Short mmCIF file of C-alpha atoms in Angstrom, two decimals:
data_model
loop_
_atom_site.label_atom_id
_atom_site.label_comp_id
_atom_site.label_asym_id
_atom_site.label_seq_id
_atom_site.Cartn_x
_atom_site.Cartn_y
_atom_site.Cartn_z
CA UNK J 1 113.54 160.47 152.74
CA UNK J 2 113.91 163.72 150.76
CA UNK J 3 111.12 165.61 149.19
CA UNK J 4 111.45 167.52 146.13
CA UNK J 5 109.13 170.25 144.61
CA UNK J 6 109.64 171.46 141.30
CA UNK J 7 107.49 174.62 139.84
CA UNK J 8 107.05 174.86 135.86
CA UNK J 9 104.75 175.84 133.36
CA UNK J 10 102.31 173.41 131.69
CA UNK J 11 102.92 174.66 128.39
CA UNK J 12 106.75 174.33 128.75
CA UNK J 13 108.32 171.88 126.17
CA UNK J 14 111.27 169.51 126.34
CA UNK J 15 111.65 169.17 122.07
CA UNK J 16 108.61 168.17 121.26
CA UNK J 17 107.25 166.47 124.77
CA UNK J 18 105.48 168.47 127.43
CA UNK J 19 108.35 168.94 129.92
CA UNK J 20 106.00 167.70 132.86
CA UNK J 21 105.72 164.52 130.80
CA UNK J 22 109.71 164.41 130.29
CA UNK J 23 110.40 165.21 133.79
CA UNK J 24 107.82 162.21 135.01
CA UNK J 25 109.57 159.72 132.75
CA UNK J 26 112.88 160.80 133.76
CA UNK J 27 111.76 160.08 137.54
CA UNK J 28 110.54 156.58 136.30
CA UNK J 29 113.91 155.77 134.63
CA UNK J 30 115.75 156.98 137.67
CA UNK J 31 113.62 154.90 139.94
CA UNK J 32 111.92 157.11 141.83
CA UNK J 33 109.36 155.78 143.97
CA UNK J 34 106.66 158.00 143.43
CA UNK J 35 105.89 161.14 141.70
CA UNK J 36 102.73 163.59 141.32
CA UNK J 37 101.83 166.64 139.35
CA UNK J 38 99.65 168.97 140.54
CA UNK J 39 97.87 171.56 138.55
CA UNK J 40 98.00 174.99 139.93
CA UNK J 41 94.77 177.66 139.71
CA UNK J 42 96.81 180.78 140.10
CA UNK J 43 100.02 181.41 141.02
CA UNK J 44 103.23 183.90 140.30
CA UNK J 45 107.22 183.55 139.89
CA UNK J 46 110.29 185.84 140.25
CA UNK J 47 108.73 187.72 137.88
CA UNK J 48 106.28 188.73 140.09
CA UNK J 49 103.27 188.55 137.67
CA UNK J 50 100.12 187.16 138.82
CA UNK J 51 99.30 184.26 136.63
CA UNK J 52 95.35 183.49 136.62
CA UNK J 53 94.67 180.97 133.88
CA UNK J 54 91.35 180.04 135.07
CA UNK J 55 89.93 183.22 134.23
CA UNK J 56 87.59 183.69 131.36
CA UNK J 57 89.80 184.74 128.02
CA UNK J 58 92.72 184.25 130.02
CA UNK J 59 96.62 183.55 128.16
CA UNK J 60 98.31 182.67 131.59
CA UNK J 61 100.42 179.51 131.45
CA UNK J 62 98.96 177.08 134.24
CA UNK J 63 101.62 176.59 137.07
CA UNK J 64 102.01 172.83 138.15
CA UNK J 65 104.07 171.13 140.76
CA UNK J 66 105.60 167.85 140.46
CA UNK J 67 106.48 166.31 143.66
CA UNK J 68 108.50 163.32 143.75
CA UNK J 69 109.99 161.72 147.33
CA UNK J 70 112.52 158.84 147.84
CA UNK J 71 115.75 158.15 149.73
CA UNK J 72 117.98 161.28 149.36
CA UNK J 73 120.83 159.44 147.26
CA UNK J 74 118.39 158.87 144.43
CA UNK J 75 116.47 162.45 144.84
CA UNK J 76 120.02 164.27 144.46
CA UNK J 77 121.16 161.95 141.43
CA UNK J 78 117.32 161.98 140.04
CA UNK J 79 117.98 165.89 139.98
CA UNK J 80 121.28 165.94 138.76
CA UNK J 81 120.06 164.12 135.81
CA UNK J 82 117.30 166.66 135.03
CA UNK J 83 119.75 169.51 135.14
CA UNK J 84 121.67 167.98 132.60
CA UNK J 85 118.57 168.68 130.52
CA UNK J 86 116.47 171.35 131.93
CA UNK J 87 117.93 174.30 133.50
CA UNK J 88 114.83 176.35 134.26
CA UNK J 89 111.85 175.98 137.02
CA UNK J 90 112.59 176.07 140.56
CA UNK J 91 112.96 173.15 142.79
CA UNK J 92 112.98 173.00 146.41
CA UNK J 93 113.95 170.02 149.08
CA UNK J 94 113.23 168.91 152.04
CA UNK J 95 113.94 166.20 154.40
CA UNK J 96 110.40 164.05 155.08
CA UNK J 97 109.62 161.07 157.45
CA UNK J 98 107.65 158.39 156.41
CA UNK J 99 104.75 156.90 158.90
#
């Protein structure tokens, strides 16, 4: 089993569709066993700018994490398909054991 984590901003779009919805639909179409989107309270990326969207009067983007797990071949295929449509974000994969 392989787990993938995709880090994006909530306000990112793929065309007119929120990116997290686009990715979730793509994963569903690829037959991935399951996926969950988590909303972050704060975070920062390679630009080292702290984003704290929960602060009053903040214009920071809300960080999102999309996590999904399936057999290694299916995860790799889904990520390959995703990269045909979207080149941003940060993706981490690692093996997991199902109990």
